[in-house]
Amino acid sequence: MPVSTPATAVIVGSGIVGAATAYFLTQHGVKVTLLDAVAPAAEATGAADGAVSVASKRPGPMMTAALSGVALYRELAATGLFSDIFKSRSTFIVAASNEECEVLHAHAAALAGAGVRVELLAAADVRQRFSALSTQARLVVEVHDEGHAIGYQIVHRFLTAAGVTVRRASPVRSILTGDGRCAAGVVTQDGEIRADIVIVAAGNGSAELLRLENVLTPRKGQLLVTERAPALNASMPGSIMSGRYLLSKGSQKGGVTVPRGLGLVIDPLRTGQFLIGGTREDHGSRQTNDLDAVGRILRHAVALVPKLASVRLLRSFAGLRTAVVDGLPLVGRIPGYENAFVATGFEGDGICLGPVVGRALASLACGAEPAIDLRPFAPSRFADHGVVA
Ligand SMILES: Cc1cc2nc3c(=O)[nH]c(=O)nc-3n(C[C@H](O)[C@H](O)[C@H](O)COP(=O)(O)OP(=O)(O)OC[C@H]3O[C@@H](n4cnc5c(N)ncnc54)[C@H](O)[C@@H]3O)c2cc1C
């Protein structure tokens, strides 16, 4: 275990987790080398919705970490770093069927139990505050104090503030083993890079690096962006999350994830556009959008907000989340090493959790106490599954 602050670090991956860790390590005075196989925010971080949200989190360690995640966004917005790139808003979870109402009642109770400010809206309040919402909405729960941020903007802000330049097109092949239980750096296609500590924040790329193919799986999501519709956008006091989203994500115990689930989220962006998503598909091809998925997303969106029918779709895109078989991310020391760490497996929660995890990992790597409890996320729980040792 490093007893003092390391002088140098090499970080593999410049998504939101790698960029946040770089930023917080530089705050500890560490000199950071940041490598990416492609470029900053080239993978999930650049293809995400961007909900900074507790609303859909499963009760337990994820909900607790997400509360700290949202609080950190608010703190960084208040102190200036994120002031212009974090949008504060509520999330409105909308149930339209008996099954969704049942899940939403249970979920609202769990959120309230965790200290989240939630409000069950009566039908009259819904009509007054959210006139755009369809009358199909049978139960609406407002989750207060949430927000939205665009992943690649957060990455850019962290890197600029840290003064770190990413070495692009630098895929890391392996961790370079040093004496005893120490990592000496990493091996790239262009040779070795030595450092006092190694951080693997390579999203789905972490599977091959750490031989975790049986633990990490890519989960595709397709998203849509509309043209600007300022009047409709302004009439929406926050984002809409359908009760189906909780079902597709398995946010409540007993919630089942289906092979090609659809959980609808409609986010009114600052630009006046709408970001609408998305699917959960258990495979690793993100090259395409398909008409079936795009059609289903649009049909569900129009069913909840009928006026979207006259708003044109501008583009569709897809990204790959990194899912862990037990539903919790992997954050902490890599088994077998004293000075190598991993942070991956954030599935659909990494925009919310990236900054707070980056800060915690920087503390851990510098021998300080992390501000969030990382024990539920310890990689050692998969030590038998082939985590590099
Ligand atoms: C459709 C979709 C919607 C989402 N919506 C939300 C949301 O609303 N809210 C939320 O909180 N989260 C959301 N997420 C999840 C979030 O985007 C991810 O959890 C988060 O971006 C993961 O960040 P990361 O840094 O761990 O990984 P990534 O962003 O995947 O970054 C990993 C980086 O590592 C690099 N890399 C890989 N292998 C190597 C290697 N061998 N050497 C060097 N570099 C390597 C890659 O090129 C990449 O740049 C969504 C994701 C998707 C796909």
Short mmCIF file of C-alpha atoms and ligand atoms in Angstrom, two decimals:
data_model
loop_
_atom_site.label_atom_id
_atom_site.label_comp_id
_atom_site.label_asym_id
_atom_site.label_seq_id
_atom_site.Cartn_x
_atom_site.Cartn_y
_atom_site.Cartn_z
CA MET A 1 0.00 0.00 0.00
CA PRO A 2 1.47 3.40 -0.91
CA VAL A 3 2.12 5.12 2.43
CA SER A 4 2.86 8.49 0.90
CA THR A 5 1.64 10.41 -2.09
CA PRO A 6 3.08 8.95 -5.30
CA ALA A 7 5.02 11.31 -7.55
CA THR A 8 3.74 9.90 -10.84
CA ALA A 9 0.69 8.03 -12.15
CA VAL A 10 -0.26 6.47 -15.45
CA ILE A 11 -3.99 6.27 -16.20
CA VAL A 12 -5.41 3.97 -18.88
CA GLY A 13 -8.54 5.47 -20.44
CA SER A 14 -9.74 9.05 -20.76
CA GLY A 15 -13.47 8.64 -20.28
CA ILE A 16 -15.12 10.48 -17.42
CA VAL A 17 -13.60 8.16 -14.81
CA GLY A 18 -10.02 8.47 -16.10
CA ALA A 19 -10.35 12.24 -16.57
CA ALA A 20 -11.84 12.76 -13.09
CA THR A 21 -9.13 10.62 -11.50
CA ALA A 22 -6.47 12.59 -13.37
CA TYR A 23 -7.93 15.86 -12.11
CA PHE A 24 -8.09 14.77 -8.47
CA LEU A 25 -4.62 13.18 -8.57
CA THR A 26 -3.15 16.46 -9.82
CA GLN A 27 -4.86 18.13 -6.84
CA HIS A 28 -2.72 15.83 -4.66
CA GLY A 29 0.36 17.02 -6.57
CA VAL A 30 0.75 13.83 -8.64
CA LYS A 31 2.15 14.10 -12.19
CA VAL A 32 -0.26 12.23 -14.47
CA THR A 33 0.23 10.52 -17.84
CA LEU A 34 -3.16 9.79 -19.41
CA LEU A 35 -3.36 7.31 -22.30
CA ASP A 36 -6.30 6.43 -24.52
CA ALA A 37 -6.62 3.79 -27.21
CA VAL A 38 -8.61 6.33 -29.23
CA ALA A 39 -9.26 9.81 -27.81
CA PRO A 40 -10.91 11.51 -24.82
CA ALA A 41 -14.57 10.46 -24.33
CA ALA A 42 -14.32 8.15 -27.35
CA GLU A 43 -16.50 5.44 -25.81
CA ALA A 44 -19.43 5.41 -23.34
CA THR A 45 -18.73 8.87 -21.96
CA GLY A 46 -19.18 10.43 -25.39
CA ALA A 47 -22.37 8.48 -26.12
CA ALA A 48 -24.32 8.83 -22.89
CA ASP A 49 -27.51 10.61 -21.94
CA GLY A 50 -26.02 12.42 -18.96
CA ALA A 51 -28.51 12.10 -16.15
CA VAL A 52 -26.80 13.03 -12.88
CA SER A 53 -29.42 11.18 -11.00
CA VAL A 54 -30.31 9.11 -7.99
CA ALA A 55 -33.81 8.47 -9.35
CA SER A 56 -33.15 5.09 -10.96
CA LYS A 57 -30.53 3.73 -8.58
CA ARG A 58 -31.05 0.45 -6.83
CA PRO A 59 -31.31 0.90 -3.04
CA GLY A 60 -28.02 0.10 -1.31
CA PRO A 61 -24.45 1.09 -2.15
CA MET A 62 -25.32 2.44 -5.62
CA MET A 63 -27.96 4.78 -4.24
CA THR A 64 -25.60 5.93 -1.48
CA ALA A 65 -22.76 6.55 -3.94
CA ALA A 66 -25.11 8.34 -6.35
CA LEU A 67 -26.23 10.72 -3.59
CA SER A 68 -22.58 11.66 -3.08
CA GLY A 69 -22.15 11.86 -6.86
CA VAL A 70 -24.96 14.38 -7.27
CA ALA A 71 -23.70 16.35 -4.26
CA LEU A 72 -20.22 16.61 -5.81
CA TYR A 73 -21.66 17.91 -9.11
CA ARG A 74 -23.53 20.56 -7.13
CA GLU A 75 -20.38 21.47 -5.21
CA LEU A 76 -18.29 21.75 -8.39
CA ALA A 77 -21.05 23.80 -10.03
CA ALA A 78 -21.15 26.14 -7.03
CA THR A 79 -17.38 26.55 -6.86
CA GLY A 80 -17.07 27.27 -10.58
CA LEU A 81 -15.58 24.21 -12.27
CA PHE A 82 -18.96 22.96 -13.58
CA SER A 83 -20.94 26.21 -13.22
CA ASP A 84 -21.92 26.40 -16.90
CA ILE A 85 -22.06 22.67 -17.73
CA PHE A 86 -24.26 21.24 -14.98
CA LYS A 87 -28.00 21.77 -15.34
CA SER A 88 -29.95 21.40 -12.11
CA ARG A 89 -33.43 19.92 -12.55
CA SER A 90 -35.92 17.38 -11.21
CA THR A 91 -36.58 13.93 -12.62
CA PHE A 92 -40.24 12.96 -13.04
CA ILE A 93 -40.80 9.22 -12.96
CA VAL A 94 -44.02 8.38 -14.76
CA ALA A 95 -45.98 5.14 -14.46
CA ALA A 96 -48.58 4.24 -17.08
CA SER A 97 -49.50 0.66 -16.18
CA ASN A 98 -50.38 -1.34 -13.06
CA GLU A 99 -46.98 -3.04 -13.13
CA GLU A 100 -45.15 0.28 -13.41
CA CYS A 101 -47.27 1.85 -10.62
CA GLU A 102 -46.39 -1.01 -8.32
CA VAL A 103 -42.66 -0.70 -9.00
CA LEU A 104 -42.79 3.09 -8.74
CA HIS A 105 -44.54 3.05 -5.35
CA ALA A 106 -41.86 0.72 -3.98
CA HIS A 107 -39.06 2.72 -5.57
CA ALA A 108 -40.35 6.08 -4.29
CA ALA A 109 -40.44 4.62 -0.78
CA ALA A 110 -36.86 3.39 -1.14
CA LEU A 111 -35.69 6.79 -2.39
CA ALA A 112 -37.43 8.58 0.48
CA GLY A 113 -35.89 6.10 2.91
CA ALA A 114 -32.44 7.01 1.59
CA GLY A 115 -33.12 10.68 2.28
CA VAL A 116 -33.99 11.71 -1.29
CA ARG A 117 -36.60 14.47 -1.64
CA VAL A 118 -39.50 12.81 -3.53
CA GLU A 119 -43.05 13.96 -4.06
CA LEU A 120 -46.07 12.06 -5.36
CA LEU A 121 -47.89 14.46 -7.65
CA ALA A 122 -51.67 14.52 -7.68
CA ALA A 123 -53.40 14.51 -11.07
CA ALA A 124 -54.29 18.23 -10.79
CA ASP A 125 -50.66 19.14 -10.02
CA VAL A 126 -49.47 17.09 -12.98
CA ARG A 127 -51.83 18.93 -15.35
CA GLN A 128 -50.74 22.31 -13.96
CA ARG A 129 -46.97 21.76 -13.77
CA PHE A 130 -46.49 19.36 -16.65
CA SER A 131 -49.08 20.16 -19.28
CA ALA A 132 -46.99 18.39 -21.94
CA LEU A 133 -47.45 15.04 -20.25
CA SER A 134 -50.02 12.61 -21.69
CA THR A 135 -53.13 11.70 -19.74
CA GLN A 136 -51.81 8.11 -19.89
CA ALA A 137 -49.63 9.04 -16.90
CA ARG A 138 -51.28 7.38 -13.91
CA LEU A 139 -48.70 8.08 -11.25
CA VAL A 140 -45.97 10.75 -11.29
CA VAL A 141 -43.18 10.99 -8.74
CA GLU A 142 -40.97 14.08 -8.72
CA VAL A 143 -37.41 13.41 -7.60
CA HIS A 144 -35.94 16.76 -6.60
CA ASP A 145 -32.32 17.99 -6.67
CA GLU A 146 -31.18 16.05 -9.75
CA GLY A 147 -29.30 17.27 -12.78
CA HIS A 148 -27.82 16.74 -16.21
CA ALA A 149 -24.34 17.02 -17.69
CA ILE A 150 -22.84 16.12 -21.06
CA GLY A 151 -20.07 13.57 -20.53
CA TYR A 152 -17.55 14.89 -23.03
CA GLN A 153 -17.92 18.43 -21.65
CA ILE A 154 -17.11 17.16 -18.16
CA VAL A 155 -14.05 15.31 -19.49
CA HIS A 156 -12.84 18.41 -21.31
CA ARG A 157 -13.32 20.54 -18.20
CA PHE A 158 -11.43 18.12 -15.93
CA LEU A 159 -8.52 17.78 -18.35
CA THR A 160 -8.24 21.52 -18.94
CA ALA A 161 -8.35 22.29 -15.22
CA ALA A 162 -5.75 19.58 -14.51
CA GLY A 163 -3.50 20.71 -17.36
CA VAL A 164 -3.31 17.11 -18.57
CA THR A 165 -2.97 16.29 -22.27
CA VAL A 166 -4.21 12.88 -23.37
CA ARG A 167 -1.87 10.69 -25.41
CA ARG A 168 -4.30 9.60 -28.11
CA ALA A 169 -4.16 6.39 -30.15
CA SER A 170 -2.11 4.75 -27.38
CA PRO A 171 -3.68 1.40 -26.53
CA VAL A 172 -2.22 -0.17 -23.42
CA ARG A 173 -1.35 -3.85 -23.86
CA SER A 174 -0.64 -4.83 -20.24
CA ILE A 175 0.44 -3.73 -16.79
CA LEU A 176 4.23 -3.78 -16.39
CA THR A 177 5.10 -5.85 -13.35
CA GLY A 178 7.92 -4.63 -11.11
CA ASP A 179 9.41 -6.03 -7.93
CA GLY A 180 7.27 -8.04 -5.53
CA ARG A 181 3.64 -6.95 -5.57
CA CYS A 182 4.34 -3.71 -7.39
CA ALA A 183 3.30 -2.51 -10.83
CA ALA A 184 6.07 -0.57 -12.56
CA GLY A 185 3.87 1.08 -15.20
CA VAL A 186 2.22 -0.06 -18.42
CA VAL A 187 3.24 -1.54 -21.76
CA THR A 188 1.97 0.23 -24.89
CA GLN A 189 2.52 -0.48 -28.58
CA ASP A 190 5.28 2.14 -28.47
CA GLY A 191 7.04 0.75 -25.41
CA GLU A 192 6.93 0.97 -21.63
CA ILE A 193 5.71 3.91 -19.56
CA ARG A 194 6.86 3.80 -15.96
CA ALA A 195 5.01 5.36 -13.02
CA ASP A 196 4.60 4.99 -9.26
CA ILE A 197 0.94 3.99 -9.59
CA VAL A 198 -1.26 2.55 -12.36
CA ILE A 199 -4.98 3.26 -12.75
CA VAL A 200 -7.08 1.23 -15.19
CA ALA A 201 -10.19 3.22 -16.18
CA ALA A 202 -10.65 1.68 -19.60
CA GLY A 203 -14.41 0.95 -19.61
CA ASN A 204 -15.05 -2.19 -21.66
CA GLY A 205 -11.33 -2.28 -22.56
CA SER A 206 -10.62 -3.19 -18.92
CA ALA A 207 -11.94 -6.71 -19.59
CA GLU A 208 -9.10 -7.70 -21.88
CA LEU A 209 -6.45 -5.86 -19.87
CA LEU A 210 -7.41 -7.54 -16.59
CA ARG A 211 -8.73 -10.83 -18.03
CA LEU A 212 -12.22 -10.03 -16.79
CA GLU A 213 -14.19 -11.22 -19.83
CA ASN A 214 -16.40 -13.36 -17.57
CA VAL A 215 -17.15 -10.45 -15.25
CA LEU A 216 -17.62 -7.43 -17.55
CA THR A 217 -20.08 -7.32 -20.46
CA PRO A 218 -20.84 -4.57 -22.95
CA ARG A 219 -24.44 -3.33 -22.90
CA LYS A 220 -25.48 -1.28 -25.90
CA GLY A 221 -27.76 1.73 -25.70
CA GLN A 222 -29.35 3.64 -28.57
CA LEU A 223 -30.24 7.31 -28.13
CA LEU A 224 -31.97 10.01 -30.22
CA VAL A 225 -31.60 13.78 -30.42
CA THR A 226 -34.34 16.04 -31.81
CA GLU A 227 -34.32 19.47 -33.36
CA ARG A 228 -34.91 22.47 -31.12
CA ALA A 229 -38.46 22.97 -29.90
CA PRO A 230 -38.00 25.82 -27.41
CA ALA A 231 -41.63 26.27 -26.34
CA LEU A 232 -42.19 22.58 -25.63
CA ASN A 233 -38.77 22.35 -24.00
CA ALA A 234 -39.51 25.29 -21.70
CA SER A 235 -42.84 23.77 -20.69
CA MET A 236 -41.07 20.72 -19.22
CA PRO A 237 -39.85 21.32 -15.65
CA GLY A 238 -37.45 18.36 -15.77
CA SER A 239 -36.68 15.06 -17.42
CA ILE A 240 -39.19 12.26 -17.77
CA MET A 241 -38.26 8.72 -16.85
CA SER A 242 -40.85 6.08 -17.65
CA GLY A 243 -41.65 3.39 -15.09
CA ARG A 244 -40.37 0.99 -17.76
CA TYR A 245 -36.89 2.43 -17.20
CA LEU A 246 -36.89 1.10 -13.63
CA LEU A 247 -38.00 -2.27 -14.98
CA SER A 248 -35.41 -2.34 -17.79
CA LYS A 249 -32.62 -1.38 -15.41
CA GLY A 250 -33.74 -3.73 -12.65
CA SER A 251 -33.71 -0.80 -10.22
CA GLN A 252 -35.95 -2.63 -7.78
CA LYS A 253 -35.19 -6.07 -6.44
CA GLY A 254 -36.99 -8.55 -8.63
CA GLY A 255 -36.78 -6.17 -11.58
CA VAL A 256 -35.82 -8.21 -14.61
CA THR A 257 -33.48 -6.99 -17.34
CA VAL A 258 -34.60 -8.27 -20.71
CA PRO A 259 -32.20 -8.91 -23.61
CA ARG A 260 -33.36 -5.86 -25.56
CA GLY A 261 -35.11 -3.74 -22.96
CA LEU A 262 -36.33 -0.21 -23.51
CA GLY A 263 -36.45 2.26 -20.67
CA LEU A 264 -37.62 5.63 -21.80
CA VAL A 265 -35.97 8.86 -20.70
CA ILE A 266 -36.84 12.22 -22.27
CA ASP A 267 -34.42 14.97 -21.33
CA PRO A 268 -35.10 18.60 -22.26
CA LEU A 269 -31.61 19.94 -23.04
CA ARG A 270 -30.35 23.48 -22.48
CA THR A 271 -30.16 23.90 -26.24
CA GLY A 272 -33.95 23.55 -26.58
CA GLN A 273 -33.52 20.06 -28.06
CA PHE A 274 -34.62 16.74 -26.55
CA LEU A 275 -32.40 13.77 -25.84
CA ILE A 276 -34.47 10.58 -25.90
CA GLY A 277 -33.31 7.11 -25.01
CA GLY A 278 -32.72 4.31 -24.83
CA THR A 279 -32.26 0.61 -25.22
CA ARG A 280 -30.38 -1.94 -23.11
CA GLU A 281 -29.00 -4.66 -25.36
CA ASP A 282 -26.55 -7.27 -24.18
CA HIS A 283 -23.96 -7.22 -26.94
CA GLY A 284 -20.91 -5.23 -27.95
CA SER A 285 -21.62 -3.77 -31.38
CA ARG A 286 -22.24 -0.05 -31.24
CA GLN A 287 -21.78 0.74 -34.91
CA THR A 288 -25.44 0.93 -35.83
CA ASN A 289 -28.86 2.17 -34.88
CA ASP A 290 -31.74 0.08 -36.13
CA LEU A 291 -35.15 1.22 -37.22
CA ASP A 292 -36.94 -1.15 -34.88
CA ALA A 293 -35.27 0.40 -31.81
CA VAL A 294 -35.57 3.97 -33.08
CA GLY A 295 -39.26 3.39 -33.89
CA ARG A 296 -39.99 1.91 -30.48
CA ILE A 297 -38.22 4.76 -28.65
CA LEU A 298 -40.15 7.36 -30.66
CA ARG A 299 -43.52 5.64 -30.19
CA HIS A 300 -43.03 5.50 -26.42
CA ALA A 301 -41.84 9.10 -26.30
CA VAL A 302 -44.86 10.37 -28.22
CA ALA A 303 -47.19 8.30 -26.03
CA LEU A 304 -45.87 10.16 -22.96
CA VAL A 305 -45.39 13.61 -24.54
CA PRO A 306 -47.80 13.79 -27.51
CA LYS A 307 -46.44 17.12 -28.82
CA LEU A 308 -43.13 15.41 -29.63
CA ALA A 309 -44.94 13.97 -32.67
CA SER A 310 -44.36 17.26 -34.49
CA VAL A 311 -40.69 17.59 -33.51
CA ARG A 312 -38.17 16.24 -36.03
CA LEU A 313 -35.50 13.71 -35.17
CA LEU A 314 -32.01 15.08 -35.95
CA ARG A 315 -29.75 12.14 -35.21
CA SER A 316 -29.45 8.78 -33.58
CA PHE A 317 -26.38 7.22 -32.02
CA ALA A 318 -25.33 4.33 -29.83
CA GLY A 319 -22.82 3.59 -27.09
CA LEU A 320 -21.67 0.69 -24.96
CA ARG A 321 -22.10 0.67 -21.22
CA THR A 322 -19.85 -1.65 -19.20
CA ALA A 323 -21.93 -3.96 -17.03
CA VAL A 324 -20.66 -6.17 -14.20
CA VAL A 325 -22.28 -9.57 -13.60
CA ASP A 326 -23.34 -8.66 -10.04
CA GLY A 327 -24.60 -5.17 -10.94
CA LEU A 328 -22.00 -3.24 -8.93
CA PRO A 329 -18.97 -1.43 -10.39
CA LEU A 330 -15.38 -2.46 -9.78
CA VAL A 331 -13.44 0.21 -7.93
CA GLY A 332 -10.30 -0.29 -5.89
CA ARG A 333 -6.97 -2.03 -5.70
CA ILE A 334 -6.30 -4.71 -8.31
CA PRO A 335 -5.71 -8.01 -6.49
CA GLY A 336 -2.04 -8.94 -6.58
CA TYR A 337 -0.79 -5.34 -6.76
CA GLU A 338 -0.16 -2.81 -4.04
CA ASN A 339 -0.05 0.18 -6.37
CA ALA A 340 -2.44 -0.62 -9.25
CA PHE A 341 -6.13 0.26 -9.21
CA VAL A 342 -9.19 -0.22 -11.40
CA ALA A 343 -12.44 1.72 -11.81
CA THR A 344 -14.89 0.35 -14.35
CA GLY A 345 -18.30 -1.31 -14.72
CA PHE A 346 -20.52 1.72 -14.14
CA GLU A 347 -23.18 0.51 -16.61
CA GLY A 348 -25.68 3.39 -16.99
CA ASP A 349 -24.44 5.38 -14.00
CA GLY A 350 -20.91 6.52 -14.84
CA ILE A 351 -21.72 10.13 -15.70
CA CYS A 352 -23.28 10.52 -12.27
CA LEU A 353 -20.61 8.50 -10.46
CA GLY A 354 -17.47 9.35 -12.49
CA PRO A 355 -16.38 12.49 -10.62
CA VAL A 356 -17.07 11.15 -7.12
CA VAL A 357 -15.34 7.85 -7.91
CA GLY A 358 -12.38 9.66 -9.47
CA ARG A 359 -11.98 11.69 -6.28
CA ALA A 360 -12.26 8.57 -4.08
CA LEU A 361 -9.76 6.63 -6.17
CA ALA A 362 -7.27 9.50 -6.09
CA SER A 363 -7.55 9.54 -2.29
CA LEU A 364 -7.09 5.78 -2.06
CA ALA A 365 -4.06 5.85 -4.36
CA CYS A 366 -2.50 8.62 -2.26
CA GLY A 367 -2.99 6.78 1.03
CA ALA A 368 -5.90 9.00 2.17
CA GLU A 369 -9.38 7.94 3.28
CA PRO A 370 -11.85 8.01 0.34
CA ALA A 371 -14.93 10.20 0.91
CA ILE A 372 -17.25 7.37 -0.19
CA ASP A 373 -17.31 3.77 0.96
CA LEU A 374 -15.60 1.76 -1.79
CA ARG A 375 -15.78 -1.60 -0.01
CA PRO A 376 -18.94 -2.85 -1.81
CA PHE A 377 -17.15 -2.25 -5.10
CA ALA A 378 -13.88 -4.03 -4.22
CA PRO A 379 -12.38 -5.88 -7.23
CA SER A 380 -11.20 -8.60 -4.84
CA ARG A 381 -14.73 -10.07 -4.95
CA PHE A 382 -13.78 -11.42 -8.37
CA ALA A 383 -10.24 -12.50 -7.50
CA ASP A 384 -11.14 -16.07 -8.49
CA HIS A 385 -12.41 -14.98 -11.88
CA GLY A 386 -9.02 -14.08 -13.29
CA VAL A 387 -8.38 -10.48 -12.24
CA VAL A 388 -4.74 -10.02 -13.19
CA ALA A 389 -2.47 -11.01 -10.31
C1 LIG B 1 -26.56 5.01 -24.25
C2 LIG B 1 -25.96 5.34 -22.92
C3 LIG B 1 -26.64 6.18 -22.03
C4 LIG B 1 -26.08 6.47 -20.78
N1 LIG B 1 -26.74 7.35 -19.95
C5 LIG B 1 -26.19 7.66 -18.75
C6 LIG B 1 -26.83 8.58 -17.88
O1 LIG B 1 -27.87 9.15 -18.21
N2 LIG B 1 -26.27 8.84 -16.67
C7 LIG B 1 -25.12 8.22 -16.26
O2 LIG B 1 -24.67 8.48 -15.14
N3 LIG B 1 -24.47 7.37 -17.08
C8 LIG B 1 -24.97 7.07 -18.31
N4 LIG B 1 -24.36 6.18 -19.12
C9 LIG B 1 -23.19 5.45 -18.61
C10 LIG B 1 -21.90 6.25 -18.72
O3 LIG B 1 -21.79 6.79 -20.02
C11 LIG B 1 -20.72 5.32 -18.43
O4 LIG B 1 -20.95 4.60 -17.24
C12 LIG B 1 -19.46 6.13 -18.27
O5 LIG B 1 -19.27 7.00 -19.35
C13 LIG B 1 -18.25 5.19 -18.15
O6 LIG B 1 -17.09 5.97 -18.13
P1 LIG B 1 -15.66 5.28 -18.14
O7 LIG B 1 -14.68 6.37 -18.07
O8 LIG B 1 -15.65 4.20 -17.12
O9 LIG B 1 -15.60 4.49 -19.54
P2 LIG B 1 -15.54 4.99 -21.05
O10 LIG B 1 -16.24 6.28 -21.25
O11 LIG B 1 -15.98 3.83 -21.89
O12 LIG B 1 -14.01 5.30 -21.28
C14 LIG B 1 -13.04 4.29 -21.38
C15 LIG B 1 -11.89 4.82 -22.23
O13 LIG B 1 -10.84 3.87 -22.19
C16 LIG B 1 -10.26 3.77 -23.48
N5 LIG B 1 -9.61 2.44 -23.56
C17 LIG B 1 -10.18 1.22 -23.62
N6 LIG B 1 -9.25 0.25 -23.65
C18 LIG B 1 -8.05 0.86 -23.61
C19 LIG B 1 -6.70 0.41 -23.62
N7 LIG B 1 -6.38 -0.91 -23.65
N8 LIG B 1 -5.71 1.33 -23.60
C20 LIG B 1 -5.99 2.67 -23.54
N9 LIG B 1 -7.25 3.14 -23.54
C21 LIG B 1 -8.28 2.26 -23.55
C22 LIG B 1 -11.44 3.95 -24.44
O14 LIG B 1 -11.00 4.38 -25.72
C23 LIG B 1 -12.27 4.99 -23.71
O15 LIG B 1 -11.97 6.31 -24.12
C24 LIG B 1 -24.85 5.90 -20.39
C25 LIG B 1 -24.14 5.09 -21.29
C26 LIG B 1 -24.69 4.82 -22.54
C27 LIG B 1 -23.90 3.97 -23.51
#
